[in-house]
Coordinates of C-alpha atoms in Angstrom, one line a residue:
M1 CA 89.0 134.3 237.1
V2 CA 86.8 135.4 234.2
A3 CA 86.8 133.8 230.8
N4 CA 88.7 135.1 227.8
N5 CA 86.8 138.0 226.1
P6 CA 84.1 138.1 228.7
L7 CA 82.3 141.0 227.1
F8 CA 81.7 139.0 223.9
R9 CA 80.7 135.6 225.3
G10 CA 77.2 134.9 226.7
T11 CA 74.9 137.5 228.0
W12 CA 75.9 140.7 229.8
T13 CA 75.7 140.3 233.6
A14 CA 76.6 142.4 236.6
K15 CA 79.4 139.9 237.3
K16 CA 80.9 140.6 233.9
F17 CA 80.5 144.3 234.6
G18 CA 82.4 143.8 237.8
A19 CA 85.3 142.2 235.9
T20 CA 86.0 145.6 234.3
V21 CA 87.3 148.7 236.0
V22 CA 84.3 150.8 234.9
D23 CA 82.6 150.5 238.3
D24 CA 85.8 151.9 239.9
I25 CA 86.5 154.8 237.6
W26 CA 83.1 156.1 236.5
P27 CA 82.9 158.7 239.3
E28 CA 86.2 160.3 238.3
V29 CA 85.3 160.1 234.6
T30 CA 81.9 161.7 235.2
F31 CA 83.5 164.5 237.3
F32 CA 86.1 165.4 234.6
T33 CA 83.4 165.2 231.9
L34 CA 81.3 167.7 233.9
V35 CA 84.3 170.0 234.3
A36 CA 84.8 169.8 230.5
T37 CA 81.1 170.6 230.0
M38 CA 81.4 173.6 232.3
V39 CA 84.4 174.9 230.3
V40 CA 82.5 174.6 227.0
L41 CA 79.4 176.2 228.4
V42 CA 81.2 179.1 230.0
S43 CA 83.3 179.7 226.8
Q44 CA 80.3 179.6 224.5
K45 CA 77.6 181.3 226.6
T46 CA 79.7 184.1 228.1
S47 CA 82.3 186.5 226.9
A48 CA 85.1 184.7 228.7
D49 CA 87.3 182.4 226.7
L50 CA 88.7 179.6 228.9
G51 CA 90.9 178.2 226.2
V52 CA 94.7 178.2 226.8
S53 CA 97.7 177.1 224.8
N54 CA 98.2 173.3 224.5
Q55 CA 102.0 173.3 224.0
L56 CA 102.6 171.5 227.2
L57 CA 99.9 168.8 226.4
T58 CA 102.1 166.8 224.1
V59 CA 105.2 166.7 226.3
L60 CA 103.4 166.0 229.6
G61 CA 101.1 163.6 228.0
L62 CA 104.0 161.5 226.7
V63 CA 105.7 161.5 230.1
L64 CA 102.5 160.5 231.9
G65 CA 101.8 157.8 229.3
L66 CA 105.2 156.2 229.9
V67 CA 104.7 156.3 233.7
I68 CA 101.3 154.7 233.5
S69 CA 102.7 152.1 231.1
F70 CA 105.5 151.2 233.6
R71 CA 102.9 151.0 236.3
T72 CA 100.7 148.6 234.4
S73 CA 103.7 146.5 233.2
S74 CA 105.1 146.1 236.7
A75 CA 101.7 145.1 238.1
Y76 CA 101.2 142.5 235.3
E77 CA 104.7 141.2 236.0
R78 CA 103.7 140.5 239.5
Y79 CA 100.5 138.8 238.2
Q80 CA 102.5 136.5 235.9
E81 CA 105.1 135.8 238.6
G82 CA 102.3 134.7 241.0
R83 CA 101.0 132.3 238.4
K84 CA 104.4 130.8 237.9
M85 CA 104.8 130.4 241.6
W86 CA 101.6 128.4 241.8
T87 CA 102.7 126.2 238.9
T88 CA 105.9 125.5 241.0
I89 CA 103.7 124.5 244.0
M90 CA 101.7 122.1 241.9
V91 CA 104.7 120.5 240.3
A92 CA 106.6 120.1 243.6
S93 CA 103.5 118.7 245.3
K94 CA 103.0 116.1 242.6
N95 CA 106.7 115.2 242.7
I96 CA 106.5 114.6 246.5
A97 CA 103.3 112.6 246.1
Q98 CA 104.8 110.4 243.4
M99 CA 108.0 109.7 245.3
I100 CA 106.1 108.9 248.5
W101 CA 103.5 106.7 246.9
I102 CA 105.8 104.7 244.6
H103 CA 109.2 104.6 246.3
V104 CA 108.2 104.1 249.9
P105 CA 107.7 100.4 250.3
D106 CA 104.4 98.8 251.4
Q107 CA 106.2 95.7 252.7
R108 CA 108.4 96.5 255.7
P109 CA 109.2 95.1 259.0
G110 CA 106.8 96.0 261.8
N111 CA 104.1 97.3 259.4
T112 CA 101.4 95.6 257.5
P113 CA 100.8 96.6 253.9
I114 CA 97.5 98.3 254.9
E115 CA 99.3 100.4 257.6
S116 CA 101.9 101.5 255.1
V117 CA 99.3 102.5 252.5
V118 CA 97.4 104.5 255.2
E119 CA 100.6 106.2 256.2
K120 CA 101.6 107.2 252.7
K121 CA 98.1 108.4 251.8
T122 CA 98.0 110.5 255.0
M123 CA 101.2 112.3 254.0
I124 CA 99.9 112.9 250.5
N125 CA 96.8 114.5 252.1
L126 CA 99.2 116.8 253.9
V127 CA 100.7 117.8 250.6
Q128 CA 97.2 118.7 249.4
A129 CA 96.6 120.6 252.6
Y130 CA 99.8 122.6 252.0
S131 CA 98.5 124.3 248.8
V132 CA 95.1 125.0 250.6
S133 CA 96.9 126.6 253.5
V134 CA 98.9 128.8 251.1
K135 CA 95.7 129.9 249.5
H136 CA 94.3 131.1 252.8
L137 CA 97.6 132.7 253.8
L138 CA 97.7 134.8 250.7
R139 CA 94.1 135.9 251.2
G140 CA 94.9 137.0 254.8
E141 CA 92.7 134.3 256.3
Q142 CA 94.5 133.1 259.4
G143 CA 94.1 129.8 261.3
V144 CA 93.3 126.3 260.3
Y145 CA 89.5 126.1 260.9
Y146 CA 88.3 126.1 257.3
E147 CA 86.0 123.7 255.5
D148 CA 88.7 122.7 253.0
L149 CA 91.7 122.7 255.3
Y150 CA 90.7 121.4 258.7
P151 CA 89.6 117.9 257.5
L152 CA 93.1 117.3 256.0
I153 CA 95.1 118.2 259.1
S154 CA 92.7 117.5 262.0
F155 CA 94.8 114.4 263.1
L156 CA 97.9 116.4 263.8
P157 CA 98.9 116.8 267.5
R158 CA 97.4 119.8 269.2
Y159 CA 99.2 119.9 272.6
V160 CA 102.7 119.4 273.8
S161 CA 101.8 116.1 275.5
E162 CA 98.8 113.8 276.0
A163 CA 98.4 115.0 279.6
D164 CA 97.9 118.6 278.3
E165 CA 95.3 117.4 275.8
T166 CA 93.4 115.6 278.5
G167 CA 93.4 118.6 280.8
F168 CA 92.8 121.1 277.9
D169 CA 95.8 123.2 278.9
E170 CA 95.6 126.1 276.4
S171 CA 99.1 127.3 277.3
S172 CA 100.4 124.0 276.0
K173 CA 98.6 124.2 272.7
L174 CA 100.9 124.0 269.7
P175 CA 101.2 127.1 267.4
L176 CA 99.3 125.4 264.6
W177 CA 96.0 125.4 266.6
H178 CA 96.0 128.9 268.0
L179 CA 92.9 130.8 267.1
P180 CA 93.1 134.2 265.4
E181 CA 91.4 137.2 267.0
G182 CA 87.7 137.5 266.1
F183 CA 87.3 133.9 265.0
E184 CA 84.2 133.3 267.1
T185 CA 82.2 135.7 265.0
F186 CA 81.8 133.0 262.3
K187 CA 79.1 130.4 262.4
T188 CA 79.8 126.8 262.9
K189 CA 79.5 124.5 259.9
V190 CA 76.9 121.7 260.2
I191 CA 78.5 118.4 259.5
P192 CA 76.1 116.1 257.7
E193 CA 75.4 112.8 259.2
V194 CA 77.2 110.0 257.3
E195 CA 75.2 106.9 256.8
P196 CA 76.8 103.5 257.3
A197 CA 78.2 102.0 254.1
G198 CA 75.7 99.7 252.4
S199 CA 72.6 101.3 254.0
D200 CA 69.5 101.8 252.0
K201 CA 69.6 105.5 252.4
E202 CA 73.3 105.6 251.3
K203 CA 72.4 103.6 248.2
T204 CA 69.6 105.8 247.1
S205 CA 71.0 109.3 247.9
S206 CA 74.7 108.9 247.5
M207 CA 76.1 111.9 245.7
F208 CA 78.6 109.6 244.0
S209 CA 75.9 107.5 242.3
P210 CA 76.6 107.5 238.5
T211 CA 72.9 108.2 237.8
R212 CA 72.8 111.3 240.0
R213 CA 74.1 114.7 239.0
M214 CA 75.4 117.1 241.6
D215 CA 73.1 120.1 241.6
T216 CA 75.5 122.3 243.6
F217 CA 79.2 122.7 243.4
D218 CA 80.5 121.6 246.8
P219 CA 84.0 120.2 246.5
E220 CA 84.3 120.2 250.3
A221 CA 81.8 117.3 250.4
L222 CA 84.6 115.1 249.0
L223 CA 86.8 115.7 252.0
P224 CA 86.7 113.8 255.3
Q225 CA 83.7 114.7 257.4
L226 CA 84.8 115.3 260.9
D227 CA 83.4 117.1 264.0
S228 CA 85.3 120.2 264.9
D229 CA 85.7 121.7 268.3
Q230 CA 85.7 125.2 266.7
P231 CA 83.6 126.9 264.1
L232 CA 84.7 126.2 260.5
R233 CA 84.9 129.1 258.2
P234 CA 83.8 128.6 254.5
A235 CA 86.5 127.7 252.0
R236 CA 85.7 130.7 249.9
N237 CA 84.6 133.9 251.7
P238 CA 84.7 136.8 249.2
P239 CA 83.6 140.3 250.4
H240 CA 80.0 141.1 249.5
Y241 CA 79.4 144.0 247.1
T242 CA 77.1 146.7 248.1
V243 CA 75.9 149.9 246.5
L244 CA 78.7 151.7 248.3
D245 CA 81.2 149.8 246.1
Y246 CA 79.6 151.3 242.9
I247 CA 78.8 154.7 244.3
P248 CA 81.7 155.7 246.4
I249 CA 80.3 159.1 247.4
L250 CA 77.7 157.4 249.5
R251 CA 80.4 156.1 251.8
I252 CA 80.3 159.3 253.6
F253 CA 76.9 158.4 255.2
P254 CA 78.1 155.3 257.0
W255 CA 81.2 157.2 258.2
V256 CA 79.1 160.0 259.6
W257 CA 76.7 157.5 261.2
G258 CA 79.5 155.7 262.8
I259 CA 80.8 158.9 264.3
L260 CA 77.4 159.9 265.6
T261 CA 76.6 156.6 267.1
R262 CA 80.1 155.6 268.1
K263 CA 79.4 152.1 267.0
P264 CA 82.4 149.8 267.3
K265 CA 83.9 148.4 264.1
G266 CA 83.1 144.8 263.1
P267 CA 85.7 142.2 262.3
L268 CA 88.1 143.2 259.5
R269 CA 87.2 141.8 256.1
S270 CA 89.2 141.7 252.9
K271 CA 88.7 144.8 250.9
R272 CA 88.2 144.4 247.2
R273 CA 91.1 145.2 245.0
K274 CA 93.7 145.6 247.7
A275 CA 97.2 146.4 246.5
Y276 CA 98.6 144.1 249.1
A277 CA 97.6 142.1 252.1
E278 CA 98.8 142.5 255.7
I279 CA 99.7 138.8 256.3
V280 CA 102.7 136.8 257.5
E281 CA 101.1 136.0 260.9
S282 CA 99.7 132.7 259.8
H283 CA 102.1 129.9 260.1
V284 CA 100.1 127.0 258.7
P285 CA 102.2 126.2 255.6
L286 CA 105.4 126.2 257.8
E287 CA 103.8 123.8 260.2
I288 CA 102.7 121.5 257.5
S289 CA 106.2 121.6 255.9
L290 CA 107.7 120.7 259.2
V291 CA 105.6 117.6 259.4
L292 CA 106.5 116.6 255.9
S293 CA 110.2 117.2 256.6
N294 CA 109.9 115.1 259.8
Y295 CA 108.4 112.3 257.7
S296 CA 111.2 112.6 255.1
G297 CA 113.8 112.3 257.9
W298 CA 112.0 109.3 259.4
L299 CA 112.1 107.5 256.1
M300 CA 115.9 108.2 255.8
K301 CA 116.5 107.1 259.4
H302 CA 114.8 103.7 258.8
N303 CA 116.4 103.2 255.3
L304 CA 113.0 103.0 253.7
V305 CA 113.9 105.0 250.6
Q306 CA 117.1 105.3 248.5
P307 CA 119.3 108.4 249.1
A308 CA 118.4 109.9 245.8
I309 CA 114.6 109.6 246.5
A310 CA 115.1 111.0 250.0
S311 CA 117.0 114.0 248.5
G312 CA 114.2 114.5 246.0
I313 CA 111.6 114.6 248.6
T314 CA 113.6 117.0 250.8
N315 CA 114.5 119.3 247.8
N316 CA 110.8 119.6 246.8
I317 CA 109.8 120.4 250.3
F318 CA 112.4 123.2 250.4
L319 CA 111.1 124.3 247.0
L320 CA 107.6 124.6 248.4
Q321 CA 108.9 126.8 251.2
D322 CA 110.9 129.0 248.8
T323 CA 107.8 129.4 246.6
V324 CA 105.6 130.5 249.5
S325 CA 108.2 133.1 250.5
N326 CA 108.1 134.5 247.0
L327 CA 104.3 134.6 247.0
E328 CA 104.4 136.5 250.3
R329 CA 106.8 138.9 248.8
I330 CA 104.4 139.6 245.9
C331 CA 101.5 139.8 248.2
N332 CA 102.7 142.1 250.9
T333 CA 105.1 144.4 249.0
P334 CA 103.1 147.2 247.5
L335 CA 104.3 149.8 245.1
P336 CA 106.1 152.6 247.1
F337 CA 103.7 155.1 248.5
A338 CA 105.5 158.1 247.1
Y339 CA 105.2 156.6 243.6
Q340 CA 101.5 155.9 244.0
A341 CA 100.7 159.2 245.6
H342 CA 102.6 161.2 243.0
L343 CA 101.1 159.3 240.1
R344 CA 97.6 159.7 241.5
M345 CA 98.1 163.4 242.1
S346 CA 99.5 163.8 238.7
L347 CA 96.6 162.1 237.1
C348 CA 93.4 163.1 238.9
E349 CA 93.7 163.8 242.6
Q350 CA 95.3 167.2 242.9
Y351 CA 93.1 170.3 243.0
S352 CA 94.2 173.7 241.6
S353 CA 94.0 176.6 243.9
D354 CA 91.4 178.5 241.9
F355 CA 89.5 176.3 239.5
G356 CA 88.7 172.6 239.6
P357 CA 90.9 169.5 239.4
V358 CA 93.8 169.2 237.0
I359 CA 94.9 166.2 234.9
Y360 CA 98.6 166.9 235.0
R361 CA 100.4 168.2 238.0
D362 CA 102.1 171.6 237.6
S363 CA 100.6 172.0 234.2
S364 CA 97.6 173.8 232.7
R365 CA 94.3 172.1 232.9
Y366 CA 93.5 169.4 230.3
Q367 CA 90.1 170.7 229.4
F368 CA 91.3 174.3 229.0
Q369 CA 94.1 173.1 226.7
I370 CA 92.1 171.2 224.2
Y371 CA 89.1 173.5 224.1
T372 CA 90.8 175.9 221.7
S373 CA 91.3 173.1 219.1
Y374 CA 88.2 170.9 219.7
G375 CA 85.4 173.2 220.9
V376 CA 82.3 171.2 221.8
I377 CA 84.2 167.9 221.2
T378 CA 86.1 168.8 224.3
I379 CA 83.4 167.0 226.3
P380 CA 83.6 163.5 224.7
A381 CA 87.4 163.9 224.3
T382 CA 87.8 164.5 228.0
A383 CA 85.5 161.6 228.9
F384 CA 87.5 159.3 226.6
A385 CA 90.9 160.5 227.8
S386 CA 90.0 160.2 231.5
F387 CA 88.5 156.8 230.9
L388 CA 91.6 155.6 229.2
L389 CA 94.2 156.9 231.6
L390 CA 92.2 156.2 234.8
G391 CA 91.4 152.8 233.5
F392 CA 95.0 151.7 233.0
L393 CA 95.9 153.1 236.4
E394 CA 93.1 151.1 238.0
I395 CA 94.1 148.0 236.2
G396 CA 97.6 148.2 237.6
Q397 CA 96.1 148.7 241.0
E398 CA 93.8 145.7 240.6
I399 CA 96.3 143.1 239.4
E400 CA 99.2 144.2 241.7
N401 CA 98.0 141.6 244.2
P402 CA 96.4 138.7 242.2
F403 CA 95.5 136.5 245.2
N404 CA 92.2 137.9 246.4
Y405 CA 88.6 137.3 245.3
D406 CA 88.3 139.8 242.4
L407 CA 87.2 138.4 239.1
N408 CA 90.5 139.2 237.5
D409 CA 92.6 137.6 240.2
L410 CA 94.2 134.2 239.9
D411 CA 91.7 131.4 240.6
L412 CA 93.5 129.9 243.6
D413 CA 90.5 127.6 244.4
H414 CA 90.8 126.2 240.9
F415 CA 94.5 125.5 241.4
C416 CA 93.9 123.7 244.7
L417 CA 91.1 121.6 243.2
C418 CA 93.2 120.7 240.2
L419 CA 96.0 119.6 242.5
Q420 CA 93.5 117.6 244.6
R421 CA 92.4 115.7 241.5
E422 CA 95.9 115.0 240.4
L423 CA 97.0 113.8 243.8
H424 CA 94.1 111.4 243.9
E425 CA 95.0 110.2 240.4
I426 CA 98.5 109.5 241.6
T427 CA 97.2 107.5 244.6
A428 CA 94.7 105.6 242.4
H429 CA 97.5 103.4 241.2
A430 CA 98.0 100.4 243.5
N431 CA 101.6 99.8 242.4
P432 CA 100.9 96.3 241.0
D433 CA 103.6 93.7 240.3
L434 CA 105.3 94.3 236.9
N435 CA 104.7 90.7 235.9
D436 CA 100.9 91.4 236.2
Y437 CA 100.8 93.7 233.2
I438 CA 104.1 93.4 231.2
F439 CA 104.1 89.8 230.2
T440 CA 100.7 89.6 228.7
H441 CA 99.2 89.1 225.3
L442 CA 98.2 92.8 225.2
N443 CA 101.8 93.9 225.0
Q444 CA 103.8 94.0 221.8
P445 CA 107.0 95.7 222.8
F446 CA 109.0 95.2 219.6
A447 CA 106.4 96.3 217.0
P448 CA 106.6 96.9 214.1
S449 CA 109.5 94.6 213.4
D450 CA 108.2 91.8 215.6
R451 CA 104.5 91.7 216.5
R452 CA 104.6 88.8 218.9
H453 CA 103.3 89.6 222.4
A454 CA 105.5 89.6 225.5
A455 CA 104.3 86.3 226.9
E456 CA 105.4 84.6 223.6
L457 CA 108.7 86.4 223.5
V458 CA 109.9 85.2 226.9
K459 CA 108.9 81.5 226.5
E460 CA 111.1 79.0 224.8
S461 CA 110.0 78.3 221.2
A462 CA 111.2 77.0 217.9
P463 CA 113.5 79.1 215.7
Y464 CA 111.6 81.7 213.7
S465 CA 112.2 84.4 211.1
L466 CA 111.0 88.0 211.2
K467 CA 109.6 87.7 207.6
D468 CA 109.5 85.3 204.8
G469 CA 112.8 84.7 203.2
D470 CA 115.0 85.7 206.2
P471 CA 117.1 83.1 207.9
K472 CA 115.7 81.6 211.0
T473 CA 117.1 82.8 214.3
E474 CA 117.3 80.8 217.5
P475 CA 115.1 82.2 220.3
G476 CA 116.8 84.2 223.0
I477 CA 118.7 87.5 223.4
G478 CA 120.3 87.1 219.9
S479 CA 116.9 87.3 218.2
I480 CA 115.9 90.2 220.4
R481 CA 119.0 92.2 219.3
R482 CA 118.2 91.5 215.7
T483 CA 114.6 92.5 216.2
L484 CA 115.6 95.8 217.7
V485 CA 118.0 96.7 214.8
T486 CA 115.3 95.7 212.3
G487 CA 112.7 97.9 214.1
W488 CA 115.1 100.8 214.1
K489 CA 115.5 100.5 210.3
M490 CA 111.8 100.3 209.7
V491 CA 110.9 103.3 211.9
D492 CA 113.8 105.4 210.5
T493 CA 112.6 104.7 206.9
L494 CA 108.8 105.1 207.4
T495 CA 108.8 108.2 209.6
R496 CA 110.9 110.3 207.2
G497 CA 108.0 110.7 204.7
K498 CA 108.7 111.1 201.1

C-alpha cells in the first residue's frame, strides 16, 4: 500500500509510477491521440473536412460519465468492505486471545502451570496463523508450506493415525497437508542453524541485541525455526514486472514464440491487477478454525472457563469464519462480464467499420465531433479526455479485488504483522496476583479527595479528616464512602471550567 499523496512525497521512482494507472492506459491514450492527430492533419492539409456535428457528444458523454462513476464507486465500495472485514478479523482474533490467555486457568488438576501456559500460547499462535492463512487464501496461494504459516501450525496432526505417519501412508494424510499442484517448482527455504542459548556466537550476533540494528526486514526470522519436509514458499511472492507489462503490444512476440516452439506453459502465477481470484480450493482457515473450535469445546467439557467466556470464544470463532466467507465473496465475484464488455466497447474497444476506433458506441467519433469547435486543440483535448475516462475505468478495475500485490491494494502483510505484535503484547502479561500491584504505595485510587496510597487505606489506623477543619472519621468503609462523595464533588466542580 502506497503512502498518501505519493507523487508529492520524496523522489519520483518507478515504484511510484507503478502506483498510478498511467502504465496501463498509455497505449490507448497514445492511440487515440494519434487518431486525433490524423483527423486534424487530414482536415487541414487536404480538401476533406472530417468535422461532424457534436450534438450527441453532450448526451452520450453524460451517460458514459455516470456509468464510469458507478463503476468506480462500486469498486471502491468493495475496497472499503475488504478493509472493514480485515478489521473484524483483527478484533475477533484479539478477543479470542485475551479470553484464552486471561480466563483459562493456569492452575488446574492434571496440569502444571508451565503446561497450561504452553497450551494457551500454542492456541494463540493458531489464532495468528488464521489471519496469515486468510492472506494466502485471498491471494490464491494454496497449501500451508509458507515461511510465515508453516512454523505456526507444523505441530498439527498430519495423518489419521500414528501408524499411518510411521508408514507415510499418503492416502491417510489429512486435508490440511495435501500439496497443491505444481508446488515442487519452488525452492526449499534454508533454515539457519540456531545456536544454543548462551553461546558466544549467540551473544555476539543475536539479531535481538539492543545494540544491533536489523539491516533487512525479515519478520519470518521471529517465528519458530523448524525443518520442513516440503519446500517453503516465500511469505510474499508478488509477480515480477517486465517490459511486457509496460508495453503490451510486445506480448505478441512471446505468444508467437510459444506457438512456434510449442513450449509448455509454466506454473500459473498471479497476474497483476486481476479483477478477481479463482480461489476457494484452499481450506487452511477452515482447518485452523476447526482446531480452535475443538479447543473451545474441550475447555467447556472440562469446566475450565465460565459459560459466558466459552460463548465469547465460540462466537468470535464463528465471526472469523463469517468474515472469511465475505472476503471470498469480494475476491471471487467479479463485475458481470456483460457489464464490463459493454463498458469497454463503449469506451475504447469497438472499431467502426470504415475508420478507426470510436469512443462512444453507436455514436459519431469523438475526434470528429470536437474538431469543428477546437481545431488543432483537438489533439490535446483527445489526449486529456481519453486519459481521464480510461484512467477512471482502470482504477475501478484495479481496486475491485484489493487483496493482491499491487501497490494500491490493501497491505495484508502489514495487517498480519500488526496482529502478530498485538497478540504477543497480550501474552506478554503473566497474569500476576492482584495483591502484587494493587495494594502498593504507587496506587492512590481515591485521588483527588484522598491521596493516601492503597496500602495505607486498607490497614487499621487512627481516625483522620480529609482536610483541616473537617470532623475526623473512623477508618473503614464509612470513611471510604465519604471519600468517594467528596471526590465526586471535587471532580464535578473542577472539570466544568469557568
